[in-house]
Structures are given as C-alpha cells and as structure tokens.
Amino acid sequence: MATKRIEERKARDRQARRTQIIAAARHIAGSEGWPNVTVRRLSDEISYSQPVLYSHFPSRDSIITAVAIEGFNEIGLALQKARQKNKRGNVTEAVANAYLEFAGVSPALYEAMFSLNLSVPFDDAETPPELHFAFDQILQLFAAQGAKAPVLAELFWASLHGIAELTRTKRFPPKRQKERIRMLIDVFSLALNGASKE
C-alpha cells in the first residue's frame, strides 16, 4: 500500500513538472516569441536542470508539440462552448467568431498549432484525440450533409485559418472582420442549401 502511494505521488509530481514546463514554454513564447523557447531558457525559467527537462521531453520540438496539442484541446473547448451556447442562433457564425477570437487572443499558441514544424499527424490512426476533438466541433456544423460533411468542415476550417493568418499578419484590415465572417457564412449557407436540393 505504501509503495502504491509513493508511485502515485511520483506520477503526480512528474505530471506537475510536465505541466510547469509546458506553461513556461507558453509564457516565454507569448511574451518573446518561439525562437526564445530553448531548453536552456526553460531550465532557467523554472529552476530545473536541463537533464530534468530532457527526462520529460526528449527535445525542444517535443515541448512545442505538447503545447500545440494542449492548444487543440483549448480551441476545441472554445468551439464546443460556442456551439452549445448558440443553439437557437447562428451556430456557424458563433463557431467562426470563437475560432477567430481564439487565434487573435492566443497568437503564440495558434502559431505552435499551425505554423511551426509539428510532427503531429492529422486525420490518421496516430492523431492525438485533442485534434479529433477540435475538428469534431466544426464537423458537427455539417453533420446533416452526410458523406460531404468532412470536406465541408475542412474547407470551413481552412477558410477560418486563412482569415486568422491574414488578419494576424495585417494583410486583412480588422475593421472588415464582421463583414468577412458574415459573407463566409453566406457562402457556406448557399453551398449547403444547394447540396440539400441535390
């Protein structure tokens, strides 16, 4: 019994250290950018030796991957909340707004999820559940379209990602964001109405 308690405590301590490393990476990236997230810098930030960090993550890239996976869970929760909260309104528009708000409020996290070189597979047997969870929130918007739903969800996600990136890099002026979203919803609504008549 004592051995089991010791093992449980060690597992909790290990998980707490892992969480602390990920949080520190997010903090540094958010304030200084991803190039400043190094194992040495993380070691200084959280007062653990580099070997301790390497015992949790084999490389800097694996830390960024862990951050990205956490980000997919968070965006999934934000989209799920938008879907559930707006069942009687325009759910698609609510999800679009929630997606773009997430990307705008958490640019470093969003960058880790989509712009850095991740070794995380998408739409694969090895895809982490957090990625499936995030995609499912968009897929649910098109569930009535049957076999077309995954492609429609991919196109909608791609459209939102394009808007998010072009806004972040100041290619799209923020003042037209509401109009952009409304027009995107109109385009998808027309496509869905056409599909329902086939």
mmCIF file of C-alpha atoms in Angstrom:
data_model
loop_
_atom_site.group_PDB
_atom_site.id
_atom_site.type_symbol
_atom_site.label_atom_id
_atom_site.label_comp_id
_atom_site.label_asym_id
_atom_site.label_seq_id
_atom_site.Cartn_x
_atom_site.Cartn_y
_atom_site.Cartn_z
ATOM 1 C CA MET A 1 0.000 0.000 0.000
ATOM 2 C CA ALA A 2 2.813 2.391 0.891
ATOM 3 C CA THR A 3 4.576 1.543 -2.374
ATOM 4 C CA LYS A 4 1.415 2.341 -4.335
ATOM 5 C CA ARG A 5 1.080 5.733 -2.609
ATOM 6 C CA ILE A 6 4.726 6.537 -3.367
ATOM 7 C CA GLU A 7 4.227 5.604 -7.037
ATOM 8 C CA GLU A 8 1.075 7.738 -7.242
ATOM 9 C CA ARG A 9 2.875 10.698 -5.667
ATOM 10 C CA LYS A 10 5.793 10.306 -8.107
ATOM 11 C CA ALA A 11 3.344 10.212 -11.020
ATOM 12 C CA ARG A 12 1.603 13.372 -9.747
ATOM 13 C CA ASP A 13 4.958 15.125 -9.278
ATOM 14 C CA ARG A 14 6.027 14.110 -12.785
ATOM 15 C CA GLN A 15 2.777 15.389 -14.275
ATOM 16 C CA ALA A 16 3.110 18.650 -12.319
ATOM 17 C CA ARG A 17 6.639 19.179 -13.685
ATOM 18 C CA ARG A 18 5.441 18.428 -17.220
ATOM 19 C CA THR A 19 2.602 20.931 -16.829
ATOM 20 C CA GLN A 20 5.045 23.520 -15.476
ATOM 21 C CA ILE A 21 7.396 23.054 -18.440
ATOM 22 C CA ILE A 22 4.548 23.486 -20.941
ATOM 23 C CA ALA A 23 3.242 26.562 -19.092
ATOM 24 C CA ALA A 24 6.730 28.112 -19.068
ATOM 25 C CA ALA A 25 7.134 27.478 -22.812
ATOM 26 C CA ARG A 26 3.791 29.149 -23.483
ATOM 27 C CA HIS A 27 4.702 32.110 -21.281
ATOM 28 C CA ILE A 28 8.063 32.705 -22.975
ATOM 29 C CA ALA A 29 6.582 32.253 -26.477
ATOM 30 C CA GLY A 30 3.735 34.623 -25.668
ATOM 31 C CA SER A 31 5.997 37.399 -24.437
ATOM 32 C CA GLU A 32 9.161 36.885 -26.516
ATOM 33 C CA GLY A 33 8.355 34.543 -29.411
ATOM 34 C CA TRP A 34 9.110 30.879 -30.092
ATOM 35 C CA PRO A 35 12.800 31.402 -31.037
ATOM 36 C CA ASN A 36 13.421 32.267 -27.366
ATOM 37 C CA VAL A 37 11.907 28.997 -26.149
ATOM 38 C CA THR A 38 15.037 26.914 -25.658
ATOM 39 C CA VAL A 39 15.763 24.107 -23.230
ATOM 40 C CA ARG A 40 18.368 26.296 -21.526
ATOM 41 C CA ARG A 41 15.914 29.187 -21.173
ATOM 42 C CA LEU A 42 13.190 26.873 -19.842
ATOM 43 C CA SER A 43 15.649 25.403 -17.374
ATOM 44 C CA ASP A 44 16.431 28.888 -16.051
ATOM 45 C CA GLU A 45 12.756 29.902 -16.032
ATOM 46 C CA ILE A 46 11.513 27.019 -13.886
ATOM 47 C CA SER A 47 14.717 26.228 -11.966
ATOM 48 C CA TYR A 48 15.055 22.632 -13.178
ATOM 49 C CA SER A 49 18.255 21.286 -14.647
ATOM 50 C CA GLN A 50 18.346 20.535 -18.357
ATOM 51 C CA PRO A 51 18.570 16.762 -17.697
ATOM 52 C CA VAL A 52 15.295 17.011 -15.728
ATOM 53 C CA LEU A 53 13.643 18.722 -18.708
ATOM 54 C CA TYR A 54 15.005 16.080 -21.070
ATOM 55 C CA SER A 55 13.592 13.362 -18.804
ATOM 56 C CA HIS A 56 10.130 14.758 -19.609
ATOM 57 C CA PHE A 57 10.642 15.862 -23.207
ATOM 58 C CA PRO A 58 13.361 14.449 -25.498
ATOM 59 C CA SER A 59 13.715 17.720 -27.459
ATOM 60 C CA ARG A 60 12.581 21.310 -27.797
ATOM 61 C CA ASP A 61 10.291 20.232 -30.642
ATOM 62 C CA SER A 62 8.538 17.741 -28.380
ATOM 63 C CA ILE A 63 7.796 20.582 -25.937
ATOM 64 C CA ILE A 64 6.293 22.680 -28.738
ATOM 65 C CA THR A 65 4.275 19.645 -29.866
ATOM 66 C CA ALA A 66 2.896 19.260 -26.322
ATOM 67 C CA VAL A 67 1.959 22.963 -26.341
ATOM 68 C CA ALA A 68 0.234 22.572 -29.716
ATOM 69 C CA ILE A 69 -1.764 19.541 -28.560
ATOM 70 C CA GLU A 70 -2.859 21.495 -25.491
ATOM 71 C CA GLY A 71 -3.882 24.305 -27.852
ATOM 72 C CA PHE A 72 -6.056 21.987 -29.943
ATOM 73 C CA ASN A 73 -7.861 20.901 -26.799
ATOM 74 C CA GLU A 74 -8.404 24.548 -25.815
ATOM 75 C CA ILE A 75 -9.696 25.623 -29.227
ATOM 76 C CA GLY A 76 -11.936 22.556 -29.244
ATOM 77 C CA LEU A 77 -13.418 23.606 -25.903
ATOM 78 C CA ALA A 78 -13.933 27.175 -27.167
ATOM 79 C CA LEU A 79 -15.732 25.935 -30.288
ATOM 80 C CA GLN A 80 -17.797 23.448 -28.292
ATOM 81 C CA LYS A 81 -18.868 26.218 -25.923
ATOM 82 C CA ALA A 82 -19.854 28.415 -28.880
ATOM 83 C CA ARG A 83 -21.916 25.595 -30.402
ATOM 84 C CA GLN A 84 -23.708 24.773 -27.165
ATOM 85 C CA LYS A 85 -24.343 28.379 -26.174
ATOM 86 C CA ASN A 86 -25.844 29.410 -29.524
ATOM 87 C CA LYS A 87 -28.144 26.509 -30.392
ATOM 88 C CA ARG A 88 -31.004 28.862 -31.243
ATOM 89 C CA GLY A 89 -28.926 31.472 -33.074
ATOM 90 C CA ASN A 90 -26.497 31.177 -35.963
ATOM 91 C CA VAL A 91 -24.284 28.401 -34.627
ATOM 92 C CA THR A 92 -21.932 28.502 -37.617
ATOM 93 C CA GLU A 93 -21.297 32.208 -37.124
ATOM 94 C CA ALA A 94 -20.775 31.697 -33.379
ATOM 95 C CA VAL A 95 -18.181 28.983 -34.070
ATOM 96 C CA ALA A 96 -16.428 31.188 -36.646
ATOM 97 C CA ASN A 97 -16.260 34.067 -34.171
ATOM 98 C CA ALA A 98 -14.978 31.782 -31.400
ATOM 99 C CA TYR A 99 -12.277 30.381 -33.706
ATOM 100 C CA LEU A 100 -11.038 33.800 -34.790
ATOM 101 C CA GLU A 101 -11.173 35.135 -31.243
ATOM 102 C CA PHE A 102 -9.021 32.217 -30.064
ATOM 103 C CA ALA A 103 -6.480 32.839 -32.830
ATOM 104 C CA GLY A 104 -6.397 36.573 -32.049
ATOM 105 C CA VAL A 105 -6.116 36.254 -28.273
ATOM 106 C CA SER A 106 -3.520 33.450 -28.303
ATOM 107 C CA PRO A 107 -1.237 34.167 -31.284
ATOM 108 C CA ALA A 108 1.809 32.270 -29.974
ATOM 109 C CA LEU A 109 -0.276 29.222 -29.126
ATOM 110 C CA TYR A 110 -2.008 29.387 -32.517
ATOM 111 C CA GLU A 111 1.394 29.639 -34.190
ATOM 112 C CA ALA A 112 2.545 26.474 -32.418
ATOM 113 C CA MET A 113 -0.589 24.686 -33.563
ATOM 114 C CA PHE A 114 -0.406 25.641 -37.241
ATOM 115 C CA SER A 115 2.766 27.453 -38.301
ATOM 116 C CA LEU A 116 5.640 25.632 -36.632
ATOM 117 C CA ASN A 117 7.000 22.355 -37.958
ATOM 118 C CA LEU A 118 4.990 19.824 -35.972
ATOM 119 C CA SER A 119 5.435 16.087 -36.221
ATOM 120 C CA VAL A 120 1.805 15.504 -35.232
ATOM 121 C CA PRO A 121 -0.205 13.541 -37.804
ATOM 122 C CA PHE A 122 -3.616 14.850 -38.885
ATOM 123 C CA ASP A 123 -6.506 12.539 -39.845
ATOM 124 C CA ASP A 124 -4.528 9.424 -39.093
ATOM 125 C CA ALA A 125 -4.645 6.492 -36.673
ATOM 126 C CA GLU A 126 -1.899 8.244 -34.686
ATOM 127 C CA THR A 127 -3.713 11.592 -34.500
ATOM 128 C CA PRO A 128 -3.997 12.727 -30.861
ATOM 129 C CA PRO A 129 -7.583 12.826 -29.529
ATOM 130 C CA GLU A 130 -7.277 16.580 -28.890
ATOM 131 C CA LEU A 131 -7.020 17.191 -32.646
ATOM 132 C CA HIS A 132 -10.025 14.976 -33.357
ATOM 133 C CA PHE A 133 -11.955 16.809 -30.641
ATOM 134 C CA ALA A 134 -11.212 20.230 -32.171
ATOM 135 C CA PHE A 135 -12.097 19.090 -35.699
ATOM 136 C CA ASP A 136 -15.305 17.423 -34.485
ATOM 137 C CA GLN A 137 -16.606 20.771 -33.248
ATOM 138 C CA ILE A 138 -16.504 22.047 -36.822
ATOM 139 C CA LEU A 139 -17.638 18.732 -38.307
ATOM 140 C CA GLN A 140 -20.817 18.898 -36.193
ATOM 141 C CA LEU A 141 -21.847 22.051 -38.079
ATOM 142 C CA PHE A 142 -22.136 19.998 -41.264
ATOM 143 C CA ALA A 143 -23.357 16.688 -39.813
ATOM 144 C CA ALA A 144 -26.604 16.841 -41.819
ATOM 145 C CA GLN A 145 -24.589 16.742 -45.069
ATOM 146 C CA GLY A 146 -23.634 13.080 -44.619
ATOM 147 C CA ALA A 147 -20.584 11.995 -46.615
ATOM 148 C CA LYS A 148 -19.842 15.601 -47.653
ATOM 149 C CA ALA A 149 -19.504 16.754 -44.041
ATOM 150 C CA PRO A 150 -15.741 16.106 -43.588
ATOM 151 C CA VAL A 151 -14.798 18.031 -46.753
ATOM 152 C CA LEU A 152 -17.129 20.910 -45.885
ATOM 153 C CA ALA A 153 -15.633 21.003 -42.378
ATOM 154 C CA GLU A 154 -12.112 21.041 -43.828
ATOM 155 C CA LEU A 155 -12.987 23.894 -46.187
ATOM 156 C CA PHE A 156 -14.616 25.873 -43.384
ATOM 157 C CA TRP A 157 -11.594 25.328 -41.136
ATOM 158 C CA ALA A 158 -9.244 26.310 -43.976
ATOM 159 C CA SER A 159 -11.249 29.491 -44.564
ATOM 160 C CA LEU A 160 -11.130 30.437 -40.877
ATOM 161 C CA HIS A 161 -7.412 29.673 -40.724
ATOM 162 C CA GLY A 162 -6.783 31.856 -43.770
ATOM 163 C CA ILE A 163 -8.709 34.745 -42.244
ATOM 164 C CA ALA A 164 -6.892 34.285 -38.922
ATOM 165 C CA GLU A 165 -3.442 34.273 -40.553
ATOM 166 C CA LEU A 166 -4.117 37.160 -42.920
ATOM 167 C CA THR A 167 -5.510 39.223 -40.058
ATOM 168 C CA ARG A 168 -2.561 38.354 -37.797
ATOM 169 C CA THR A 169 -0.054 39.399 -40.470
ATOM 170 C CA LYS A 170 -2.047 42.603 -41.116
ATOM 171 C CA ARG A 171 -2.933 41.646 -44.694
ATOM 172 C CA PHE A 172 -6.610 41.902 -43.775
ATOM 173 C CA PRO A 173 -7.767 45.088 -42.018
ATOM 174 C CA PRO A 174 -9.594 44.236 -38.751
ATOM 175 C CA LYS A 175 -12.368 46.753 -39.491
ATOM 176 C CA ARG A 176 -13.936 44.404 -42.069
ATOM 177 C CA GLN A 177 -13.762 41.262 -39.924
ATOM 178 C CA LYS A 178 -17.507 41.137 -39.121
ATOM 179 C CA GLU A 179 -18.370 41.600 -42.779
ATOM 180 C CA ARG A 180 -15.878 38.873 -43.729
ATOM 181 C CA ILE A 181 -17.423 36.400 -41.306
ATOM 182 C CA ARG A 182 -20.981 37.177 -42.425
ATOM 183 C CA MET A 183 -20.028 36.714 -46.069
ATOM 184 C CA LEU A 184 -18.212 33.452 -45.296
ATOM 185 C CA ILE A 185 -21.333 32.152 -43.535
ATOM 186 C CA ASP A 186 -23.459 33.259 -46.529
ATOM 187 C CA VAL A 187 -21.170 31.386 -48.947
ATOM 188 C CA PHE A 188 -21.365 28.193 -46.901
ATOM 189 C CA SER A 189 -25.123 28.599 -46.427
ATOM 190 C CA LEU A 190 -25.580 28.828 -50.202
ATOM 191 C CA ALA A 191 -23.438 25.735 -50.692
ATOM 192 C CA LEU A 192 -25.392 23.829 -48.035
ATOM 193 C CA ASN A 193 -28.763 24.882 -49.454
ATOM 194 C CA GLY A 194 -27.647 23.799 -52.908
ATOM 195 C CA ALA A 195 -26.381 20.489 -51.566
ATOM 196 C CA SER A 196 -29.678 19.807 -49.776
ATOM 197 C CA LYS A 197 -31.571 20.167 -53.086
ATOM 198 C CA GLU A 198 -29.430 17.626 -54.939
#
